[in-house]
PDB file of C-alpha atoms in Angstrom:
ATOM      1  CA  MET A  24    -115.015 -34.009 -53.888  1.00  0.00           C
ATOM      2  CA  SER A  25    -114.863 -36.348 -51.454  1.00  0.00           C
ATOM      3  CA  ALA A  26    -116.377 -35.524 -47.777  1.00  0.00           C
ATOM      4  CA  GLY A  27    -112.144 -34.670 -46.756  1.00  0.00           C
ATOM      5  CA  GLY A  28    -111.826 -31.698 -48.523  1.00  0.00           C
ATOM      6  CA  GLY A  29    -109.442 -33.862 -51.244  1.00  0.00           C
ATOM      7  CA  ASP A  30    -109.977 -34.934 -54.723  1.00  0.00           C
ATOM      8  CA  ASP A  31    -110.142 -38.975 -54.893  1.00  0.00           C
ATOM      9  CA  ALA A  32    -108.692 -38.697 -58.199  1.00  0.00           C
ATOM     10  CA  MET A  33    -105.688 -36.967 -57.261  1.00  0.00           C
ATOM     11  CA  THR A  34    -104.796 -39.039 -54.683  1.00  0.00           C
ATOM     12  CA  SER A  35    -102.057 -41.521 -54.930  1.00  0.00           C
ATOM     13  CA  GLN A  36    -102.644 -44.647 -53.401  1.00  0.00           C
ATOM     14  CA  VAL A  37     -99.226 -46.376 -52.342  1.00  0.00           C
ATOM     15  CA  PRO A  38     -99.486 -49.625 -53.299  1.00  0.00           C
ATOM     16  CA  GLY A  39     -99.424 -52.928 -50.855  1.00  0.00           C
ATOM     17  CA  PRO A  40     -96.443 -55.208 -50.294  1.00  0.00           C
ATOM     18  CA  VAL A  41     -95.461 -57.194 -52.569  1.00  0.00           C
ATOM     19  CA  GLY A  42     -95.216 -61.098 -51.481  1.00  0.00           C
ATOM     20  CA  PRO A  43     -92.419 -61.883 -49.344  1.00  0.00           C
ATOM     21  CA  GLY A  44     -91.015 -64.503 -52.828  1.00  0.00           C
ATOM     22  CA  ARG A  45     -90.790 -61.706 -55.467  1.00  0.00           C
ATOM     23  CA  ALA A  46     -89.645 -58.766 -53.302  1.00  0.00           C
ATOM     24  CA  ARG A  47     -86.574 -60.367 -51.957  1.00  0.00           C
ATOM     25  CA  GLY A  48     -85.572 -62.087 -55.234  1.00  0.00           C
ATOM     26  CA  SER A  49     -85.734 -58.101 -56.578  1.00  0.00           C
ATOM     27  CA  LEU A  50     -84.122 -56.858 -54.057  1.00  0.00           C
ATOM     28  CA  GLU A  51     -81.173 -59.878 -54.741  1.00  0.00           C
ATOM     29  CA  ARG A  52     -81.082 -59.395 -58.061  1.00  0.00           C
ATOM     30  CA  GLU A  53     -81.034 -54.975 -57.858  1.00  0.00           C
ATOM     31  CA  ARG A  54     -77.887 -56.407 -55.301  1.00  0.00           C
ATOM     32  CA  ARG A  55     -75.676 -58.567 -57.920  1.00  0.00           C
ATOM     33  CA  GLN A  56     -76.448 -55.555 -60.661  1.00  0.00           C
ATOM     34  CA  ALA A  57     -75.277 -53.607 -58.149  1.00  0.00           C
ATOM     35  CA  TYR A  58     -71.878 -55.530 -57.595  1.00  0.00           C
ATOM     36  CA  TRP A  59     -71.608 -56.450 -61.443  1.00  0.00           C
ATOM     37  CA  LEU A  60     -71.210 -52.136 -61.861  1.00  0.00           C
ATOM     38  CA  VAL A  61     -69.092 -52.287 -59.016  1.00  0.00           C
ATOM     39  CA  ALA A  62     -66.558 -55.151 -60.106  1.00  0.00           C
ATOM     40  CA  PRO A  63     -65.169 -53.451 -62.542  1.00  0.00           C
ATOM     41  CA  ALA A  64     -63.937 -50.189 -60.478  1.00  0.00           C
ATOM     42  CA  VAL A  65     -62.235 -51.823 -57.156  1.00  0.00           C
ATOM     43  CA  LEU A  66     -60.260 -54.413 -59.677  1.00  0.00           C
ATOM     44  CA  VAL A  67     -59.241 -50.921 -61.372  1.00  0.00           C
ATOM     45  CA  LEU A  68     -58.364 -50.643 -57.511  1.00  0.00           C
ATOM     46  CA  ALA A  69     -56.710 -53.346 -56.856  1.00  0.00           C
ATOM     47  CA  ALA A  70     -54.865 -53.565 -59.433  1.00  0.00           C
ATOM     48  CA  VAL A  71     -53.348 -49.764 -58.556  1.00  0.00           C
ATOM     49  CA  ALA A  72     -52.659 -50.560 -55.282  1.00  0.00           C
ATOM     50  CA  LEU A  73     -51.071 -53.920 -55.655  1.00  0.00           C
ATOM     51  CA  TYR A  74     -48.808 -53.874 -58.772  1.00  0.00           C
ATOM     52  CA  PRO A  75     -46.375 -51.513 -56.691  1.00  0.00           C
ATOM     53  CA  ILE A  76     -46.599 -53.315 -53.987  1.00  0.00           C
ATOM     54  CA  LEU A  77     -46.032 -56.904 -55.390  1.00  0.00           C
ATOM     55  CA  ALA A  78     -43.077 -55.299 -57.686  1.00  0.00           C
ATOM     56  CA  ALA A  79     -41.750 -53.744 -54.848  1.00  0.00           C
ATOM     57  CA  VAL A  80     -41.672 -57.433 -52.775  1.00  0.00           C
ATOM     58  CA  TRP A  81     -40.285 -59.332 -56.333  1.00  0.00           C
ATOM     59  CA  LEU A  82     -37.228 -56.201 -56.726  1.00  0.00           C
ATOM     60  CA  SER A  83     -36.165 -57.157 -52.859  1.00  0.00           C
ATOM     61  CA  LEU A  84     -35.847 -60.188 -53.135  1.00  0.00           C
ATOM     62  CA  HIS A  85     -33.462 -59.855 -55.947  1.00  0.00           C
ATOM     63  CA  ARG A  86     -30.050 -57.629 -56.915  1.00  0.00           C
ATOM     64  CA  PHE A  87     -29.958 -55.624 -60.030  1.00  0.00           C
ATOM     65  CA  ILE A  88     -27.085 -53.671 -60.632  1.00  0.00           C
ATOM     66  CA  LEU A  89     -27.970 -51.512 -63.616  1.00  0.00           C
ATOM     67  CA  VAL A  90     -24.664 -50.642 -64.867  1.00  0.00           C
ATOM     68  CA  PHE A  91     -22.799 -53.566 -64.681  1.00  0.00           C
ATOM     69  CA  GLY A  92     -25.754 -55.368 -66.007  1.00  0.00           C
ATOM     70  CA  GLU A  93     -25.922 -58.203 -63.312  1.00  0.00           C
ATOM     71  CA  ARG A  94     -29.632 -59.575 -62.146  1.00  0.00           C
ATOM     72  CA  ARG A  95     -29.826 -62.357 -59.281  1.00  0.00           C
ATOM     73  CA  PHE A  96     -32.452 -63.686 -57.440  1.00  0.00           C
ATOM     74  CA  VAL A  97     -30.798 -63.306 -54.078  1.00  0.00           C
ATOM     75  CA  GLY A  98     -33.567 -64.589 -51.868  1.00  0.00           C
ATOM     76  CA  LEU A  99     -33.824 -62.769 -48.190  1.00  0.00           C
ATOM     77  CA  GLY A 100     -30.634 -61.802 -48.375  1.00  0.00           C
ATOM     78  CA  ASN A 101     -30.728 -58.399 -48.662  1.00  0.00           C
ATOM     79  CA  TYR A 102     -32.978 -58.501 -45.691  1.00  0.00           C
ATOM     80  CA  ALA A 103     -30.286 -60.245 -44.413  1.00  0.00           C
ATOM     81  CA  TYR A 104     -27.639 -57.983 -44.839  1.00  0.00           C
ATOM     82  CA  LEU A 105     -30.360 -55.127 -44.238  1.00  0.00           C
ATOM     83  CA  LEU A 106     -30.647 -56.652 -40.520  1.00  0.00           C
ATOM     84  CA  GLY A 107     -27.097 -56.825 -40.102  1.00  0.00           C
ATOM     85  CA  ASP A 108     -25.990 -53.534 -41.295  1.00  0.00           C
ATOM     86  CA  ALA A 109     -25.622 -50.626 -38.152  1.00  0.00           C
ATOM     87  CA  ARG A 110     -26.611 -47.957 -39.794  1.00  0.00           C
ATOM     88  CA  PHE A 111     -30.521 -49.735 -40.246  1.00  0.00           C
ATOM     89  CA  TRP A 112     -30.641 -49.642 -36.224  1.00  0.00           C
TER      90      TRP A 112
END
């Protein structure tokens, strides 16, 4: 037993600071690994969020009449019609 009342074998020693190059490299490696682990989830969420938006924009630029099978590109014509319609305002 030591004079302080504790057992020297039971005390834990905290390692001192590691050299700046090694600590920085370790942190960068952990950060890079974290990005790789999170990237698939971010890509899936981005696809789930962006696909409906892009599909809606693409559909808004076309005229589809399913009964007659009419499909044609009208560009911003749908928006011009909407802005000219009194019911919209």
